[in-house]
PDB file of C-alpha atoms and ligand atoms in Angstrom:
ATOM      1  CA  UNK I  58      13.518 -37.130  66.667  1.00 75.00           C
ATOM      2  CA  UNK I  59      10.395 -37.534  64.402  1.00 82.00           C
ATOM      3  CA  UNK I  60      10.059 -33.688  64.162  1.00 88.00           C
ATOM      4  CA  UNK I  61      13.652 -33.360  63.037  1.00 90.00           C
ATOM      5  CA  UNK I  62      13.281 -35.671  60.410  1.00 91.00           C
ATOM      6  CA  UNK I  63      10.112 -34.002  59.048  1.00 92.00           C
ATOM      7  CA  UNK I  64      12.066 -30.703  58.926  1.00 93.00           C
ATOM      8  CA  UNK I  65      14.902 -32.566  56.938  1.00 94.00           C
ATOM      9  CA  UNK I  66      12.366 -33.793  54.470  1.00 94.00           C
ATOM     10  CA  UNK I  67      10.497 -30.583  54.005  1.00 94.00           C
ATOM     11  CA  UNK I  68      13.735 -29.083  53.497  1.00 96.00           C
ATOM     12  CA  UNK I  69      14.987 -31.490  50.998  1.00 95.00           C
ATOM     13  CA  UNK I  70      11.335 -31.117  49.253  1.00 95.00           C
ATOM     14  CA  UNK I  71      11.972 -27.432  48.747  1.00 95.00           C
ATOM     15  CA  UNK I  72      15.627 -27.694  47.981  1.00 96.00           C
ATOM     16  CA  UNK I  73      14.630 -30.176  45.140  1.00 96.00           C
ATOM     17  CA  UNK I  74      11.838 -27.971  44.027  1.00 95.00           C
ATOM     18  CA  UNK I  75      14.118 -24.690  43.953  1.00 96.00           C
ATOM     19  CA  UNK I  76      16.415 -26.511  41.871  1.00 95.00           C
ATOM     20  CA  UNK I  77      13.538 -27.711  39.372  1.00 94.00           C
ATOM     21  CA  UNK I  78      12.575 -24.063  38.927  1.00 94.00           C
ATOM     22  CA  UNK I  79      16.380 -22.779  38.507  1.00 94.00           C
ATOM     23  CA  UNK I  80      16.698 -25.485  35.947  1.00 93.00           C
ATOM     24  CA  UNK I  81      13.561 -24.714  34.070  1.00 91.00           C
ATOM     25  CA  UNK I  82      14.840 -20.718  33.788  1.00 91.00           C
ATOM     26  CA  UNK I  83      18.334 -21.703  32.947  1.00 92.00           C
ATOM     27  CA  UNK I  84      16.826 -24.222  30.009  1.00 91.00           C
ATOM     28  CA  UNK I  85      15.260 -21.344  28.331  1.00 87.00           C
ATOM     29  CA  UNK I  86      18.880 -19.464  28.292  1.00 87.00           C
ATOM     30  CA  UNK I  87      20.392 -22.651  27.190  1.00 87.00           C
ATOM     31  CA  UNK I  88      17.908 -23.045  24.243  1.00 83.00           C
ATOM     32  CA  UNK I  89      18.535 -19.277  23.121  1.00 81.00           C
ATOM     33  CA  UNK I  90      22.365 -20.365  22.925  1.00 78.00           C
ATOM     34  CA  UNK I  91      21.533 -22.820  19.836  1.00 74.00           C
ATOM     35  CA  UNK I  92      19.122 -20.168  18.187  1.00 73.00           C
ATOM     36  CA  UNK I  93      20.440 -17.981  15.576  1.00 70.00           C
ATOM     37  CA  UNK I  94      20.741 -14.088  16.184  1.00 70.00           C
ATOM     38  CA  UNK I  95      17.462 -11.824  15.130  1.00 74.00           C
ATOM     39  CA  UNK I  96      19.455  -8.624  15.456  1.00 79.00           C
ATOM     40  CA  UNK I  97      22.032  -6.726  13.479  1.00 82.00           C
ATOM     41  CA  UNK I  98      24.319  -4.380  14.829  1.00 85.00           C
ATOM     42  CA  UNK I  99      22.528  -1.446  13.269  1.00 89.00           C
ATOM     43  CA  UNK I 100      23.393   1.259  11.729  1.00 89.00           C
ATOM     44  CA  UNK I 101      26.958  -0.222  11.007  1.00 88.00           C
ATOM     45  CA  UNK I 102      25.210  -3.456   9.747  1.00 86.00           C
ATOM     46  CA  UNK I 103      22.081  -3.604   7.787  1.00 87.00           C
ATOM     47  CA  UNK I 104      20.172  -6.661   6.061  1.00 84.00           C
ATOM     48  CA  UNK I 105      19.684  -6.771   2.521  1.00 83.00           C
ATOM     49  CA  UNK I 106      15.985  -6.000   1.723  1.00 85.00           C
ATOM     50  CA  UNK I 107      14.329  -8.671   0.190  1.00 81.00           C
ATOM     51  CA  UNK I 108      13.563  -7.952  -3.685  1.00 80.00           C
ATOM     52  CA  UNK I 109      10.240  -6.791  -3.565  1.00 87.00           C
ATOM     53  CA  UNK I 110      10.495  -4.796  -0.494  1.00 90.00           C
ATOM     54  CA  UNK I 111       8.188  -1.832  -0.572  1.00 94.00           C
ATOM     55  CA  UNK I 112      10.305   1.332   0.426  1.00 94.00           C
ATOM     56  CA  UNK I 113      10.419   4.950  -0.327  1.00 96.00           C
ATOM     57  CA  UNK I 114       8.797   5.659  -3.910  1.00 97.00           C
ATOM     58  CA  UNK I 115      10.977   6.755  -6.758  1.00 97.00           C
ATOM     59  CA  UNK I 116       9.450   9.295  -9.153  1.00 97.00           C
ATOM     60  CA  UNK I 117      10.437  10.066 -12.848  1.00 96.00           C
ATOM     61  CA  UNK I 118       8.920  13.589 -13.629  1.00 95.00           C
ATOM     62  CA  UNK I 119       9.723  13.253 -17.532  1.00 95.00           C
ATOM     63  CA  UNK I 120       7.826   9.821 -17.685  1.00 95.00           C
ATOM     64  CA  UNK I 121       4.428  11.526 -15.540  1.00 96.00           C
ATOM     65  CA  UNK I 122       1.704  12.408 -17.991  1.00 95.00           C
ATOM     66  CA  UNK I 123      -0.651  13.705 -15.121  1.00 95.00           C
ATOM     67  CA  UNK I 124      -3.117  11.215 -15.489  1.00 95.00           C
ATOM     68  CA  UNK I 125      -3.928  11.207 -11.752  1.00 95.00           C
ATOM     69  CA  UNK I 126      -4.326   7.395 -11.676  1.00 96.00           C
ATOM     70  CA  UNK I 127      -1.975   7.241  -8.679  1.00 97.00           C
ATOM     71  CA  UNK I 128      -4.219   9.296  -6.912  1.00 97.00           C
ATOM     72  CA  UNK I 129      -7.413   7.560  -7.698  1.00 96.00           C
ATOM     73  CA  UNK I 130      -6.164   4.152  -6.743  1.00 97.00           C
ATOM     74  CA  UNK I 131      -4.482   5.518  -3.714  1.00 97.00           C
ATOM     75  CA  UNK I 132      -6.644   4.502  -0.661  1.00 96.00           C
ATOM     76  CA  UNK I 133      -5.970   7.935   0.864  1.00 95.00           C
ATOM     77  CA  UNK I 134      -5.746   9.973  -2.453  1.00 95.00           C
ATOM     78  CA  UNK I 135      -2.267  10.796  -1.287  1.00 96.00           C
ATOM     79  CA  UNK I 136      -0.207  11.992  -4.319  1.00 97.00           C
ATOM     80  CA  UNK I 137      -0.621  15.386  -5.560  1.00 97.00           C
ATOM     81  CA  UNK I 138      -0.339  16.080  -8.876  1.00 96.00           C
ATOM     82  CA  UNK I 139       0.086  20.062  -9.680  1.00 96.00           C
ATOM     83  CA  UNK I 140      -0.897  20.308 -13.384  1.00 95.00           C
ATOM     84  CA  UNK I 141      -2.095  23.167 -15.604  1.00 95.00           C
ATOM     85  CA  UNK I 142      -4.041  22.747 -19.061  1.00 94.00           C
ATOM     86  CA  UNK I 143      -2.139  24.605 -21.644  1.00 91.00           C
ATOM     87  CA  UNK I 144      -4.615  26.172 -24.046  1.00 91.00           C
ATOM     88  CA  UNK I 145      -2.537  26.555 -27.176  1.00 91.00           C
ATOM     89  CA  UNK I 146      -1.345  23.075 -27.149  1.00 90.00           C
ATOM     90  CA  UNK I 147      -4.074  21.602 -25.397  1.00 89.00           C
ATOM     91  CA  UNK I 148      -2.113  19.511 -23.271  1.00 91.00           C
ATOM     92  CA  UNK I 149      -1.703  19.187 -19.523  1.00 93.00           C
ATOM     93  CA  UNK I 150       1.451  20.791 -18.098  1.00 94.00           C
ATOM     94  CA  UNK I 151       2.820  19.276 -15.139  1.00 95.00           C
ATOM     95  CA  UNK I 152       4.136  21.696 -12.785  1.00 95.00           C
ATOM     96  CA  UNK I 153       4.961  19.569  -9.078  1.00 95.00           C
ATOM     97  CA  UNK I 154       4.317  16.185  -8.040  1.00 97.00           C
ATOM     98  CA  UNK I 155       4.516  15.172  -4.218  1.00 97.00           C
ATOM     99  CA  UNK I 156       3.715  12.423  -1.759  1.00 97.00           C
ATOM    100  CA  UNK I 157       3.467  12.902   1.746  1.00 96.00           C
ATOM    101  CA  UNK I 158       5.644   9.823   3.530  1.00 96.00           C
ATOM    102  CA  UNK I 159       4.334  10.914   6.949  1.00 94.00           C
ATOM    103  CA  UNK I 160       0.706   9.584   5.583  1.00 95.00           C
ATOM    104  CA  UNK I 161       1.832   6.994   2.955  1.00 96.00           C
ATOM    105  CA  UNK I 162       1.208   3.292   3.989  1.00 96.00           C
ATOM    106  CA  UNK I 163       3.429   1.805   1.104  1.00 96.00           C
ATOM    107  CA  UNK I 164       0.764  -0.306  -0.148  1.00 96.00           C
ATOM    108  CA  UNK I 165       2.012   0.058  -3.642  1.00 95.00           C
ATOM    109  CA  UNK I 166      -1.108   0.539  -5.477  1.00 96.00           C
ATOM    110  CA  UNK I 167       0.097   3.841  -7.178  1.00 97.00           C
ATOM    111  CA  UNK I 168       3.229   2.077  -8.331  1.00 97.00           C
ATOM    112  CA  UNK I 169       1.228  -1.174  -9.643  1.00 96.00           C
ATOM    113  CA  UNK I 170      -1.302   1.182 -11.709  1.00 97.00           C
ATOM    114  CA  UNK I 171       0.584   3.896 -13.130  1.00 97.00           C
ATOM    115  CA  UNK I 172       0.506   3.810 -17.105  1.00 97.00           C
ATOM    116  CA  UNK I 173       3.704   5.017 -17.719  1.00 96.00           C
ATOM    117  CA  UNK I 174       5.928   3.034 -14.880  1.00 96.00           C
ATOM    118  CA  UNK I 175       7.364   6.466 -13.788  1.00 95.00           C
ATOM    119  CA  UNK I 176       6.843   5.393 -10.019  1.00 97.00           C
ATOM    120  CA  UNK I 177       8.608   2.336  -8.483  1.00 96.00           C
ATOM    121  CA  UNK I 178       9.432   1.416  -4.891  1.00 95.00           C
ATOM    122  CA  UNK I 179      12.863   1.143  -3.712  1.00 93.00           C
ATOM    123  CA  UNK I 180      14.571  -0.537  -0.907  1.00 90.00           C
ATOM    124  CA  UNK I 181      15.034   2.835   1.042  1.00 92.00           C
ATOM    125  CA  UNK I 182      13.509   2.869   4.478  1.00 91.00           C
ATOM    126  CA  UNK I 183      15.242   4.975   6.424  1.00 91.00           C
ATOM    127  CA  UNK I 184      12.908   8.161   6.251  1.00 92.00           C
ATOM    128  CA  UNK I 185      13.010   9.527   9.853  1.00 92.00           C
ATOM    129  CA  UNK I 186      12.856  13.205  10.202  1.00 92.00           C
ATOM    130  CA  UNK I 187      12.731  15.727  12.945  1.00 94.00           C
ATOM    131  CA  UNK I 188       9.650  17.592  11.198  1.00 93.00           C
ATOM    132  CA  UNK I 189       6.951  15.760   9.869  1.00 91.00           C
ATOM    133  CA  UNK I 190       6.569  18.530   7.069  1.00 92.00           C
ATOM    134  CA  UNK I 191      10.208  17.166   5.895  1.00 93.00           C
ATOM    135  CA  UNK I 192       8.221  13.867   4.840  1.00 96.00           C
ATOM    136  CA  UNK I 193       6.377  15.678   2.192  1.00 96.00           C
ATOM    137  CA  UNK I 194       8.726  14.789  -0.863  1.00 96.00           C
ATOM    138  CA  UNK I 195       8.286  16.985  -3.962  1.00 95.00           C
ATOM    139  CA  UNK I 196       9.529  15.468  -7.477  1.00 95.00           C
ATOM    140  CA  UNK I 197      13.016  16.637  -6.699  1.00 95.00           C
ATOM    141  CA  UNK I 198      13.006  14.696  -3.665  1.00 95.00           C
ATOM    142  CA  UNK I 199      10.893  11.778  -5.244  1.00 96.00           C
ATOM    143  CA  UNK I 200      13.607  11.659  -7.999  1.00 96.00           C
ATOM    144  CA  UNK I 201      16.609  11.171  -5.917  1.00 94.00           C
ATOM    145  CA  UNK I 202      18.291   7.886  -6.713  1.00 91.00           C
ATOM    146  CA  UNK I 203      17.597   5.195  -3.695  1.00 88.00           C
ATOM    147  CA  UNK I 204      20.646   4.576  -1.560  1.00 83.00           C
ATOM    148  CA  UNK I 205      21.806   0.768  -1.637  1.00 84.00           C
ATOM    149  CA  UNK I 206      22.715  -1.485   1.220  1.00 85.00           C
ATOM    150  CA  UNK I 207      24.887  -3.258  -0.710  1.00 82.00           C
ATOM    151  CA  UNK I 208      26.630  -0.274  -2.683  1.00 84.00           C
ATOM    152  CA  UNK I 209      27.066   1.567   0.628  1.00 84.00           C
ATOM    153  CA  UNK I 210      31.065   1.626   1.863  1.00 85.00           C
ATOM    154  CA  UNK I 211      30.005   2.774   5.297  1.00 86.00           C
ATOM    155  CA  UNK I 212      27.358  -0.135   5.806  1.00 85.00           C
ATOM    156  CA  UNK I 213      28.258  -3.961   6.206  1.00 82.00           C
ATOM    157  CA  UNK I 214      25.154  -5.879   4.383  1.00 80.00           C
ATOM    158  CA  UNK I 215      24.237  -9.159   5.767  1.00 78.00           C
ATOM    159  CA  UNK I 216      22.353 -11.656   4.299  1.00 70.00           C
ATOM    160  CA  UNK I 217      18.818 -12.582   5.357  1.00 67.00           C
ATOM    161  CA  UNK I 218      19.051 -14.452   8.808  1.00 70.00           C
ATOM    162  CA  UNK I 219      16.571 -16.852   7.725  1.00 65.00           C
ATOM    163  CA  UNK I 220      18.595 -18.431   4.898  1.00 66.00           C
ATOM    164  CA  UNK I 221      22.118 -18.768   6.924  1.00 69.00           C
ATOM    165  CA  UNK I 222      23.721 -22.127   6.061  1.00 69.00           C
ATOM    166  CA  UNK I 223      22.767 -24.977   8.446  1.00 68.00           C
ATOM    167  CA  UNK I 224      24.590 -25.016  11.989  1.00 69.00           C
ATOM    168  CA  UNK I 225      25.690 -21.433  11.164  1.00 70.00           C
ATOM    169  CA  UNK I 226      24.921 -19.119  13.952  1.00 68.00           C
ATOM    170  CA  UNK I 227      27.145 -15.848  13.126  1.00 68.00           C
ATOM    171  CA  UNK I 228      25.932 -14.131   9.885  1.00 65.00           C
ATOM    172  CA  UNK I 229      29.326 -12.608   9.374  1.00 66.00           C
ATOM    173  CA  UNK I 230      32.021 -13.605   7.073  1.00 66.00           C
ATOM    174  CA  UNK I 231      30.128 -16.196   5.202  1.00 65.00           C
ATOM    175  CA  UNK I 232      31.558 -17.618   2.337  1.00 67.00           C
ATOM    176  CA  UNK I 233      29.295 -16.596  -0.891  1.00 66.00           C
ATOM    177  CA  UNK I 234      28.979 -20.021  -2.377  1.00 70.00           C
ATOM    178  CA  UNK I 235      28.093 -21.872   1.101  1.00 67.00           C
ATOM    179  CA  UNK I 236      24.868 -23.863   0.851  1.00 66.00           C
ATOM    180  CA  UNK I 237      21.972 -22.186   2.333  1.00 62.00           C
ATOM    181  CA  UNK I 238      19.664 -23.571   5.019  1.00 59.00           C
ATOM    182  CA  UNK I 239      16.686 -22.422   3.463  1.00 61.00           C
ATOM    183  CA  UNK I 240      15.902 -21.567  -0.410  1.00 66.00           C
ATOM    184  CA  UNK I 241      15.462 -17.948  -1.701  1.00 66.00           C
ATOM    185  CA  UNK I 242      12.208 -17.130  -2.821  1.00 65.00           C
ATOM    186  CA  UNK I 243      13.861 -17.002  -6.565  1.00 73.00           C
ATOM    187  CA  UNK I 244      15.146 -20.340  -6.236  1.00 73.00           C
ATOM    188  CA  UNK I 245      11.871 -21.598  -5.434  1.00 74.00           C
ATOM    189  CA  UNK I 246       9.956 -19.736  -8.484  1.00 80.00           C
ATOM    190  CA  UNK I 247      12.852 -21.397 -10.672  1.00 84.00           C
ATOM    191  CA  UNK I 248      12.246 -24.715  -9.333  1.00 82.00           C
ATOM    192  CA  UNK I 249       8.607 -24.523  -9.621  1.00 84.00           C
ATOM    193  CA  UNK I 250       8.955 -23.256 -13.377  1.00 87.00           C
ATOM    194  CA  UNK I 251      11.235 -26.146 -14.271  1.00 88.00           C
ATOM    195  CA  UNK I 252       8.455 -28.451 -12.539  1.00 85.00           C
ATOM    196  CA  UNK I 253       5.712 -26.816 -14.602  1.00 88.00           C
ATOM    197  CA  UNK I 254       7.643 -26.770 -17.807  1.00 88.00           C
ATOM    198  CA  UNK I 255       8.518 -30.694 -17.358  1.00 85.00           C
ATOM    199  CA  UNK I 256       4.993 -31.422 -16.563  1.00 79.00           C
ATOM    200  CA  UNK I 257       4.217 -29.727 -19.925  1.00 69.00           C
ATOM    201  CA  UNK I 258       6.762 -31.857 -21.720  1.00 65.00           C
ATOM    202  CA  UNK I 259       5.205 -35.017 -20.197  1.00 62.00           C
ATOM    203  CA  UNK I 260       1.862 -33.819 -21.037  1.00 57.00           C
ATOM    204  CA  UNK I 261       2.959 -33.117 -24.770  1.00 56.00           C
ATOM    205  CA  UNK I 262       4.904 -36.229 -25.135  1.00 54.00           C
ATOM    206  CA  UNK I 263       1.764 -38.608 -23.871  1.00 51.00           C
ATOM    207  CA  UNK I 264      -0.422 -36.665 -26.393  1.00 51.00           C
ATOM    208  CA  UNK I 265       2.064 -37.600 -29.201  1.00 48.00           C
ATOM    209  CA  UNK I 266       1.566 -41.353 -28.444  1.00 46.00           C
ATOM    210  CA  UNK I 267      -0.923 -42.858 -30.914  1.00 46.00           C
ATOM    211  CA  UNK I 268      -4.047 -43.915 -29.453  1.00 45.00           C
ATOM    212  CA  UNK I 269      -4.032 -47.518 -29.753  1.00 41.00           C
ATOM    213  CA  UNK I 270      -8.137 -47.926 -29.795  1.00 41.00           C
ATOM    214  CA  UNK I 271      -7.914 -45.350 -32.710  1.00 41.00           C
ATOM    215  CA  UNK I 272      -5.044 -46.983 -34.744  1.00 39.00           C
ATOM    216  CA  UNK I 273      -6.737 -50.759 -34.697  1.00 38.00           C
ATOM    217  CA  UNK I 274     -10.148 -49.063 -35.919  1.00 35.00           C
TER     218      UNK I 274
HETATM  219  S1  SF4 B 287      -0.459   7.718 -12.736  1.00 77.78           S
HETATM  220 FE1  SF4 B 287       1.740   7.667 -13.129  1.00 77.78          FE
HETATM  221  S2  SF4 B 287       1.604   9.227 -14.987  1.00 77.78           S
HETATM  222 FE2  SF4 B 287      -0.360   9.016 -13.754  1.00 77.78          FE
HETATM  223  S3  SF4 B 287      -0.077  11.327 -12.595  1.00 77.78           S
HETATM  224 FE3  SF4 B 287       0.581   9.168 -11.325  1.00 77.78          FE
HETATM  225  S4  SF4 B 287       2.747   9.096 -11.571  1.00 77.78           S
HETATM  226 FE4  SF4 B 287       2.017  10.395 -13.325  1.00 77.78          FE
HETATM  227  S1  SF4 B 288       2.070   3.758  -1.796  1.00 77.78           S
HETATM  228 FE1  SF4 B 288      -0.131   3.474  -1.393  1.00 77.78          FE
HETATM  229  S2  SF4 B 288      -0.737   5.045   0.178  1.00 77.78           S
HETATM  230 FE2  SF4 B 288       1.351   5.458  -0.791  1.00 77.78          FE
HETATM  231  S3  SF4 B 288       1.097   7.218  -2.158  1.00 77.78           S
HETATM  232 FE3  SF4 B 288       1.107   5.045  -3.297  1.00 77.78          FE
HETATM  233  S4  SF4 B 288      -1.384   4.302  -3.341  1.00 77.78           S
HETATM  234 FE4  SF4 B 288      -1.007   5.885  -1.698  1.00 77.78          FE
END
């Protein structure tokens, strides 16, 4: 009889611990049901890239003065500026300009230091190609205007998932004026600027208050 009771006790212990492990595993699953999605149905849906996204570089041939600053500031001296000196005018003549996106690390140095602003970073990130040599963009390919997620009719643009309104799990069909859960960087900057201007106003107004000790003297 005692042996039977011990068996029952052991069995119950094992059943309880198995149920505990099962519940631990399921708690992770249930926890994910309360979380926001982190994936989109690419390529039918795409997230709108942030304002300062560093994608494919756009280049304007007409603005370039062949100064080669972009080459010097590039960590791998990547841009190729092909120019010849015109002996009559004693000026550089630009022939070609190219950047190999197979090697570019999209650091943005060239864009930052270009004196004529003929380089800019776009929101284009789909640069995959079958041949690595086709990633070497010449001035014509670099001059192509970028595609935008919001203006592409075949794509459904989605807002950033991190800024979904509170309690909303699905990023589809959101009313545009609904309050966001988080603030956009632009909103934070605006608030900071307002705070700074208010602070200045306060400082200015305190400066204008006459100093009592001085006025009494
Ligand atoms: S820094 Fe700008 S202007 Fe100078 S060569 Fe490069 S792209 Fe042209
Ligand atoms: S983004 Fe950076 S790595 Fe790419 S070409 Fe410009 S400076 Fe070079």
